[in-house]
Amino acid sequence: GAVVSQHPSRVICKSGTSVKIECRSLDFQATTMFWYRQFPKQSLMLMATSNEGSKATYEQGVEKDKFLINHASLTLSTLTVTSAHPEDSSFYICSAPDRKFSTNNEQFFGPGTRLTVL
Amino acid sequence: SQQGEEDPQALSIQEGENATMNCSYKTSINNLQWYRQNSGRGLVHLILIRSNEREKHSGRLRVTLDTSKKSSSLLITASRAADTASYFCAREGRDDKIIFGKGTRLHILP
């Protein structure tokens, strides 16, 4: 089946710095990827839809200038948390649908990136 | 809120008993999916049920879908300690977006 990877798996940074998280589809092309955020003991909240070759679309309440998304190729989307603050500490997860491997429109989720901002 | 509702929020049962979790949603769907997540870990995909399906089985898991009531249920039979986890339903809409429910924290007691 399809595999989605994320890098890094864990990052600790100082307040005010920017952090980049990568999401890669390893064996399929993804024109669309999705980014989620999960706070402790809560569910996943969809942040934005990453579109290859065009601007990302953000969910209501998500600051596009703070969470920069770049979908530079058919296998890579990056999420940059700019000027991170402690309240941005969270588990960030990406997903991508693969029409080739899945006949059921199944989406494949990355393993997540745990961000801790000191 | 973009999220659906799940109940119960938390469930504790004895090992060997069956666990039932319910999920409701508000908009039309392409499919509904159930995931498991162990504490601090990634998601594990359990079952996907399409909007034109009513029931699906996978091992000890049984999922039902009632599109007229906009609800789904996940049944885990003969529960085991390893089933202790959070369970989320997630609806996929026409726009391919997957929206997660709030989840049920399941605890299997020895």
PDB file of C-alpha atoms in Angstrom:
ATOM      1  CA  GLY A   1       0.000   0.000   0.000  1.00  0.00           C
ATOM      2  CA  ALA A   2       0.886   3.644  -0.216  1.00  0.00           C
ATOM      3  CA  VAL A   3       3.253   5.191   2.315  1.00  0.00           C
ATOM      4  CA  VAL A   4       3.454   8.753   3.556  1.00  0.00           C
ATOM      5  CA  SER A   5       6.461   9.879   5.546  1.00  0.00           C
ATOM      6  CA  GLN A   6       7.094  12.951   7.658  1.00  0.00           C
ATOM      7  CA  HIS A   7      10.306  14.566   8.719  1.00  0.00           C
ATOM      8  CA  PRO A   8      11.300  15.265  11.373  1.00  0.00           C
ATOM      9  CA  SER A   9       9.373  12.989  13.701  1.00  0.00           C
ATOM     10  CA  ARG A  10      10.133  15.199  16.647  1.00  0.00           C
ATOM     11  CA  VAL A  11      11.440  18.759  16.950  1.00  0.00           C
ATOM     12  CA  ILE A  12      12.132  21.057  19.861  1.00  0.00           C
ATOM     13  CA  CYS A  13      12.754  24.718  19.173  1.00  0.00           C
ATOM     14  CA  LYS A  14      12.997  28.043  20.928  1.00  0.00           C
ATOM     15  CA  SER A  15      10.162  30.520  20.874  1.00  0.00           C
ATOM     16  CA  GLY A  16      10.378  32.848  17.898  1.00  0.00           C
ATOM     17  CA  THR A  17      12.086  30.458  15.534  1.00  0.00           C
ATOM     18  CA  SER A  18      10.570  28.898  12.422  1.00  0.00           C
ATOM     19  CA  VAL A  19      10.201  25.184  11.948  1.00  0.00           C
ATOM     20  CA  LYS A  20       9.725  23.309   8.690  1.00  0.00           C
ATOM     21  CA  ILE A  21       7.953  19.954   8.534  1.00  0.00           C
ATOM     22  CA  GLU A  22       8.075  17.799   5.424  1.00  0.00           C
ATOM     23  CA  CYS A  23       5.425  15.403   4.183  1.00  0.00           C
ATOM     24  CA  ARG A  24       6.347  12.990   1.409  1.00  0.00           C
ATOM     25  CA  SER A  25       4.380  10.448  -0.556  1.00  0.00           C
ATOM     26  CA  LEU A  26       6.934   7.706  -1.060  1.00  0.00           C
ATOM     27  CA  ASP A  27       5.483   5.590  -3.816  1.00  0.00           C
ATOM     28  CA  PHE A  28       2.713   7.616  -5.339  1.00  0.00           C
ATOM     29  CA  GLN A  29       2.040  11.105  -6.564  1.00  0.00           C
ATOM     30  CA  ALA A  30      -0.203  13.383  -4.582  1.00  0.00           C
ATOM     31  CA  THR A  31      -1.590  16.532  -6.136  1.00  0.00           C
ATOM     32  CA  THR A  32      -3.362  17.188  -2.875  1.00  0.00           C
ATOM     33  CA  MET A  33      -2.186  16.732   0.685  1.00  0.00           C
ATOM     34  CA  PHE A  34      -3.817  17.689   3.945  1.00  0.00           C
ATOM     35  CA  TRP A  35      -2.318  19.034   7.158  1.00  0.00           C
ATOM     36  CA  TYR A  36      -3.788  18.372  10.580  1.00  0.00           C
ATOM     37  CA  ARG A  37      -2.942  19.476  14.087  1.00  0.00           C
ATOM     38  CA  GLN A  38      -3.683  17.506  17.228  1.00  0.00           C
ATOM     39  CA  PHE A  39      -3.404  18.887  20.751  1.00  0.00           C
ATOM     40  CA  PRO A  40      -3.013  16.478  23.689  1.00  0.00           C
ATOM     41  CA  LYS A  41      -6.106  14.414  24.405  1.00  0.00           C
ATOM     42  CA  GLN A  42      -7.942  16.016  21.499  1.00  0.00           C
ATOM     43  CA  SER A  43      -8.893  14.983  18.005  1.00  0.00           C
ATOM     44  CA  LEU A  44      -7.236  15.930  14.742  1.00  0.00           C
ATOM     45  CA  MET A  45      -8.217  19.306  13.359  1.00  0.00           C
ATOM     46  CA  LEU A  46      -7.843  19.943   9.661  1.00  0.00           C
ATOM     47  CA  MET A  47      -5.656  22.992   9.126  1.00  0.00           C
ATOM     48  CA  ALA A  48      -5.269  23.291   5.385  1.00  0.00           C
ATOM     49  CA  THR A  49      -5.318  21.630   2.004  1.00  0.00           C
ATOM     50  CA  SER A  50      -2.015  21.678   0.157  1.00  0.00           C
ATOM     51  CA  ASN A  51      -2.362  21.879  -3.619  1.00  0.00           C
ATOM     52  CA  GLU A  52       0.494  21.083  -5.973  1.00  0.00           C
ATOM     53  CA  GLY A  53       1.261  24.069  -8.154  1.00  0.00           C
ATOM     54  CA  SER A  54      -1.161  26.443  -6.472  1.00  0.00           C
ATOM     55  CA  LYS A  55      -1.879  28.116  -3.172  1.00  0.00           C
ATOM     56  CA  ALA A  56      -2.960  26.162  -0.167  1.00  0.00           C
ATOM     57  CA  THR A  57      -6.468  26.613   1.132  1.00  0.00           C
ATOM     58  CA  TYR A  58      -6.830  27.115   4.851  1.00  0.00           C
ATOM     59  CA  GLU A  59      -9.616  26.181   7.199  1.00  0.00           C
ATOM     60  CA  GLN A  60     -11.419  28.867   9.098  1.00  0.00           C
ATOM     61  CA  GLY A  61      -9.382  30.195  11.997  1.00  0.00           C
ATOM     62  CA  VAL A  62      -6.004  29.005  10.704  1.00  0.00           C
ATOM     63  CA  GLU A  63      -3.540  31.837  10.048  1.00  0.00           C
ATOM     64  CA  LYS A  64      -2.049  31.394   6.598  1.00  0.00           C
ATOM     65  CA  ASP A  65       0.857  33.734   7.368  1.00  0.00           C
ATOM     66  CA  LYS A  66       1.801  31.714  10.398  1.00  0.00           C
ATOM     67  CA  PHE A  67       1.472  28.279   8.817  1.00  0.00           C
ATOM     68  CA  LEU A  68       3.119  28.498   5.425  1.00  0.00           C
ATOM     69  CA  ILE A  69       2.453  25.609   3.085  1.00  0.00           C
ATOM     70  CA  ASN A  70       4.418  24.845  -0.045  1.00  0.00           C
ATOM     71  CA  HIS A  71       3.559  21.946  -2.331  1.00  0.00           C
ATOM     72  CA  ALA A  72       6.587  22.119  -4.571  1.00  0.00           C
ATOM     73  CA  SER A  73       6.304  18.733  -6.240  1.00  0.00           C
ATOM     74  CA  LEU A  74       3.898  15.846  -6.651  1.00  0.00           C
ATOM     75  CA  THR A  75       5.511  14.002  -3.745  1.00  0.00           C
ATOM     76  CA  LEU A  76       6.368  16.746  -1.265  1.00  0.00           C
ATOM     77  CA  SER A  77       4.457  19.256   0.808  1.00  0.00           C
ATOM     78  CA  THR A  78       6.056  21.361   3.523  1.00  0.00           C
ATOM     79  CA  LEU A  79       4.484  23.119   6.480  1.00  0.00           C
ATOM     80  CA  THR A  80       6.496  25.921   8.042  1.00  0.00           C
ATOM     81  CA  VAL A  81       5.444  27.176  11.450  1.00  0.00           C
ATOM     82  CA  THR A  82       6.757  30.723  11.494  1.00  0.00           C
ATOM     83  CA  SER A  83       7.750  32.525  14.690  1.00  0.00           C
ATOM     84  CA  ALA A  84       6.689  29.546  16.756  1.00  0.00           C
ATOM     85  CA  HIS A  85       5.348  30.062  20.249  1.00  0.00           C
ATOM     86  CA  PRO A  86       4.631  27.573  23.032  1.00  0.00           C
ATOM     87  CA  GLU A  87       0.950  27.473  22.076  1.00  0.00           C
ATOM     88  CA  ASP A  88       1.994  26.057  18.683  1.00  0.00           C
ATOM     89  CA  SER A  89       3.338  22.964  20.416  1.00  0.00           C
ATOM     90  CA  SER A  90       1.309  20.134  18.976  1.00  0.00           C
ATOM     91  CA  PHE A  91       1.314  16.950  16.925  1.00  0.00           C
ATOM     92  CA  TYR A  92       1.222  17.770  13.211  1.00  0.00           C
ATOM     93  CA  ILE A  93       0.029  15.072  10.799  1.00  0.00           C
ATOM     94  CA  CYS A  94      -0.258  15.080   7.030  1.00  0.00           C
ATOM     95  CA  SER A  95      -2.272  12.871   4.732  1.00  0.00           C
ATOM     96  CA  ALA A  96      -2.607  12.231   1.038  1.00  0.00           C
ATOM     97  CA  PRO A  97      -5.187  10.392  -1.049  1.00  0.00           C
ATOM     98  CA  ASP A  98      -3.854   7.876  -3.533  1.00  0.00           C
ATOM     99  CA  ARG A  99      -6.111   6.900  -6.381  1.00  0.00           C
ATOM    100  CA  LYS A 100      -3.666   4.325  -7.739  1.00  0.00           C
ATOM    101  CA  PHE A 101      -3.237   2.138  -4.663  1.00  0.00           C
ATOM    102  CA  SER A 102      -6.666   2.562  -3.253  1.00  0.00           C
ATOM    103  CA  THR A 103      -9.932   1.960  -5.029  1.00  0.00           C
ATOM    104  CA  ASN A 104     -11.814   3.230  -2.016  1.00  0.00           C
ATOM    105  CA  ASN A 105     -10.463   6.783  -1.989  1.00  0.00           C
ATOM    106  CA  GLU A 106      -8.536   5.852   1.128  1.00  0.00           C
ATOM    107  CA  GLN A 107      -6.192   8.475   2.455  1.00  0.00           C
ATOM    108  CA  PHE A 108      -2.797   7.630   3.852  1.00  0.00           C
ATOM    109  CA  PHE A 109      -1.530   9.376   6.916  1.00  0.00           C
ATOM    110  CA  GLY A 110       2.018  10.212   7.856  1.00  0.00           C
ATOM    111  CA  PRO A 111       3.349   9.162  11.268  1.00  0.00           C
ATOM    112  CA  GLY A 112       3.188  12.715  12.586  1.00  0.00           C
ATOM    113  CA  THR A 113       5.646  15.322  13.819  1.00  0.00           C
ATOM    114  CA  ARG A 114       5.684  16.326  17.455  1.00  0.00           C
ATOM    115  CA  LEU A 115       6.614  19.993  17.830  1.00  0.00           C
ATOM    116  CA  THR A 116       7.613  21.381  21.204  1.00  0.00           C
ATOM    117  CA  VAL A 117       8.262  25.105  21.445  1.00  0.00           C
ATOM    118  CA  LEU A 118      10.140  26.203  24.554  1.00  0.00           C
TER     119      LEU A 118
ATOM    120  CA  SER B   1     -17.614  23.066  14.434  1.00  0.00           C
ATOM    121  CA  GLN B   2     -16.152  21.013  11.637  1.00  0.00           C
ATOM    122  CA  GLN B   3     -16.063  17.929  13.802  1.00  0.00           C
ATOM    123  CA  GLY B   4     -18.701  15.287  14.213  1.00  0.00           C
ATOM    124  CA  GLU B   5     -19.807  13.932  17.505  1.00  0.00           C
ATOM    125  CA  GLU B   6     -18.811  10.630  18.996  1.00  0.00           C
ATOM    126  CA  ASP B   7     -20.117   8.878  22.005  1.00  0.00           C
ATOM    127  CA  PRO B   8     -19.194   7.889  24.451  1.00  0.00           C
ATOM    128  CA  GLN B   9     -16.201  10.166  25.000  1.00  0.00           C
ATOM    129  CA  ALA B  10     -14.673   7.498  27.209  1.00  0.00           C
ATOM    130  CA  LEU B  11     -15.459   3.841  27.695  1.00  0.00           C
ATOM    131  CA  SER B  12     -14.052   1.291  30.133  1.00  0.00           C
ATOM    132  CA  ILE B  13     -14.976  -2.370  29.776  1.00  0.00           C
ATOM    133  CA  GLN B  14     -13.704  -5.715  30.958  1.00  0.00           C
ATOM    134  CA  GLU B  15     -11.475  -7.747  28.695  1.00  0.00           C
ATOM    135  CA  GLY B  16     -13.575 -10.089  26.613  1.00  0.00           C
ATOM    136  CA  GLU B  17     -16.597  -7.813  26.473  1.00  0.00           C
ATOM    137  CA  ASN B  18     -17.762  -6.030  23.347  1.00  0.00           C
ATOM    138  CA  ALA B  19     -17.185  -2.311  22.861  1.00  0.00           C
ATOM    139  CA  THR B  20     -19.492  -0.111  20.829  1.00  0.00           C
ATOM    140  CA  MET B  21     -18.676   3.418  19.754  1.00  0.00           C
ATOM    141  CA  ASN B  22     -20.999   5.721  17.854  1.00  0.00           C
ATOM    142  CA  CYS B  23     -20.408   8.603  15.521  1.00  0.00           C
ATOM    143  CA  SER B  24     -22.728  11.212  14.028  1.00  0.00           C
ATOM    144  CA  TYR B  25     -22.121  13.750  11.307  1.00  0.00           C
ATOM    145  CA  LYS B  26     -24.003  16.547   9.618  1.00  0.00           C
ATOM    146  CA  THR B  27     -23.071  16.783   5.952  1.00  0.00           C
ATOM    147  CA  SER B  28     -23.161  14.346   3.033  1.00  0.00           C
ATOM    148  CA  ILE B  29     -20.205  11.993   2.691  1.00  0.00           C
ATOM    149  CA  ASN B  30     -18.266   9.938   0.172  1.00  0.00           C
ATOM    150  CA  ASN B  31     -17.257   7.505   2.868  1.00  0.00           C
ATOM    151  CA  LEU B  32     -16.703   7.195   6.578  1.00  0.00           C
ATOM    152  CA  GLN B  33     -13.552   5.820   8.107  1.00  0.00           C
ATOM    153  CA  TRP B  34     -12.554   4.593  11.533  1.00  0.00           C
ATOM    154  CA  TYR B  35      -9.064   4.998  12.951  1.00  0.00           C
ATOM    155  CA  ARG B  36      -7.256   3.908  16.080  1.00  0.00           C
ATOM    156  CA  GLN B  37      -4.562   5.914  17.809  1.00  0.00           C
ATOM    157  CA  ASN B  38      -2.445   4.738  20.690  1.00  0.00           C
ATOM    158  CA  SER B  39      -1.316   7.438  23.075  1.00  0.00           C
ATOM    159  CA  GLY B  40       1.167   9.778  21.435  1.00  0.00           C
ATOM    160  CA  ARG B  41       1.385   7.684  18.281  1.00  0.00           C
ATOM    161  CA  GLY B  42       0.201   7.916  14.686  1.00  0.00           C
ATOM    162  CA  LEU B  43      -3.103   6.834  13.239  1.00  0.00           C
ATOM    163  CA  VAL B  44      -3.956   3.276  12.285  1.00  0.00           C
ATOM    164  CA  HIS B  45      -6.619   2.913   9.618  1.00  0.00           C
ATOM    165  CA  LEU B  46      -9.225   0.339  10.622  1.00  0.00           C
ATOM    166  CA  ILE B  47     -12.124   0.329   8.191  1.00  0.00           C
ATOM    167  CA  LEU B  48     -13.550   2.477   5.401  1.00  0.00           C
ATOM    168  CA  ILE B  49     -17.246   2.184   4.603  1.00  0.00           C
ATOM    169  CA  ARG B  50     -18.669   3.838   1.531  1.00  0.00           C
ATOM    170  CA  SER B  51     -21.831   5.890   1.547  1.00  0.00           C
ATOM    171  CA  ASN B  52     -23.708   3.166  -0.359  1.00  0.00           C
ATOM    172  CA  GLU B  53     -22.682   0.438   2.093  1.00  0.00           C
ATOM    173  CA  ARG B  54     -24.514  -0.398   5.285  1.00  0.00           C
ATOM    174  CA  GLU B  55     -22.191  -2.776   7.098  1.00  0.00           C
ATOM    175  CA  LYS B  56     -18.620  -3.926   6.919  1.00  0.00           C
ATOM    176  CA  HIS B  57     -16.533  -6.436   8.838  1.00  0.00           C
ATOM    177  CA  SER B  58     -12.835  -6.837   9.438  1.00  0.00           C
ATOM    178  CA  GLY B  59     -11.755  -9.473  11.933  1.00  0.00           C
ATOM    179  CA  ARG B  60     -13.237  -8.498  15.303  1.00  0.00           C
ATOM    180  CA  LEU B  61     -14.429  -5.164  13.954  1.00  0.00           C
ATOM    181  CA  ARG B  62     -17.886  -4.427  12.630  1.00  0.00           C
ATOM    182  CA  VAL B  63     -18.879  -1.038  11.261  1.00  0.00           C
ATOM    183  CA  THR B  64     -22.378   0.064  10.348  1.00  0.00           C
ATOM    184  CA  LEU B  65     -23.459   3.155   8.480  1.00  0.00           C
ATOM    185  CA  ASP B  66     -26.917   4.722   8.417  1.00  0.00           C
ATOM    186  CA  THR B  67     -26.876   7.613   5.993  1.00  0.00           C
ATOM    187  CA  SER B  68     -30.501   8.511   6.713  1.00  0.00           C
ATOM    188  CA  LYS B  69     -29.570   9.138  10.336  1.00  0.00           C
ATOM    189  CA  LYS B  70     -26.067  10.344   9.465  1.00  0.00           C
ATOM    190  CA  SER B  71     -24.559   7.978  11.961  1.00  0.00           C
ATOM    191  CA  SER B  72     -22.093   5.120  12.176  1.00  0.00           C
ATOM    192  CA  SER B  73     -21.039   2.662  14.807  1.00  0.00           C
ATOM    193  CA  LEU B  74     -17.904   0.644  15.455  1.00  0.00           C
ATOM    194  CA  LEU B  75     -18.208  -2.625  17.337  1.00  0.00           C
ATOM    195  CA  ILE B  76     -15.150  -4.399  18.686  1.00  0.00           C
ATOM    196  CA  THR B  77     -15.975  -7.921  19.780  1.00  0.00           C
ATOM    197  CA  ALA B  78     -14.121  -9.968  22.395  1.00  0.00           C
ATOM    198  CA  SER B  79     -12.009  -6.999  23.437  1.00  0.00           C
ATOM    199  CA  ARG B  80      -8.361  -7.405  24.393  1.00  0.00           C
ATOM    200  CA  ALA B  81      -5.985  -5.285  26.445  1.00  0.00           C
ATOM    201  CA  ALA B  82      -4.238  -4.278  23.220  1.00  0.00           C
ATOM    202  CA  ASP B  83      -7.460  -2.622  22.041  1.00  0.00           C
ATOM    203  CA  THR B  84      -6.930   0.136  24.612  1.00  0.00           C
ATOM    204  CA  ALA B  85      -6.600   3.281  22.488  1.00  0.00           C
ATOM    205  CA  SER B  86      -8.497   6.275  21.167  1.00  0.00           C
ATOM    206  CA  TYR B  87     -10.865   5.608  18.296  1.00  0.00           C
ATOM    207  CA  PHE B  88     -11.890   8.242  15.783  1.00  0.00           C
ATOM    208  CA  CYS B  89     -14.464   8.280  13.067  1.00  0.00           C
ATOM    209  CA  ALA B  90     -13.630  10.471  10.104  1.00  0.00           C
ATOM    210  CA  ARG B  91     -15.943  11.485   7.310  1.00  0.00           C
ATOM    211  CA  GLU B  92     -14.705  12.168   3.803  1.00  0.00           C
ATOM    212  CA  GLY B  93     -16.785  14.716   1.969  1.00  0.00           C
ATOM    213  CA  ARG B  94     -17.142  15.488  -1.708  1.00  0.00           C
ATOM    214  CA  ASP B  95     -14.052  17.713  -1.519  1.00  0.00           C
ATOM    215  CA  ASP B  96     -11.807  14.824  -0.373  1.00  0.00           C
ATOM    216  CA  LYS B  97     -11.342  16.497   2.985  1.00  0.00           C
ATOM    217  CA  ILE B  98     -11.379  14.153   5.950  1.00  0.00           C
ATOM    218  CA  ILE B  99     -12.947  15.606   9.079  1.00  0.00           C
ATOM    219  CA  PHE B 100     -12.417  13.758  12.323  1.00  0.00           C
ATOM    220  CA  GLY B 101     -14.830  13.254  15.173  1.00  0.00           C
ATOM    221  CA  LYS B 102     -13.823  14.031  18.712  1.00  0.00           C
ATOM    222  CA  GLY B 103     -12.983  10.431  19.467  1.00  0.00           C
ATOM    223  CA  THR B 104     -13.694   7.807  22.079  1.00  0.00           C
ATOM    224  CA  ARG B 105     -11.035   6.794  24.592  1.00  0.00           C
ATOM    225  CA  LEU B 106     -11.400   3.064  25.120  1.00  0.00           C
ATOM    226  CA  HIS B 107      -9.847   1.375  28.122  1.00  0.00           C
ATOM    227  CA  ILE B 108      -9.896  -2.398  28.405  1.00  0.00           C
ATOM    228  CA  LEU B 109      -9.680  -3.571  31.986  1.00  0.00           C
ATOM    229  CA  PRO B 110      -7.807  -6.823  32.727  1.00  0.00           C
TER     230      PRO B 110
END
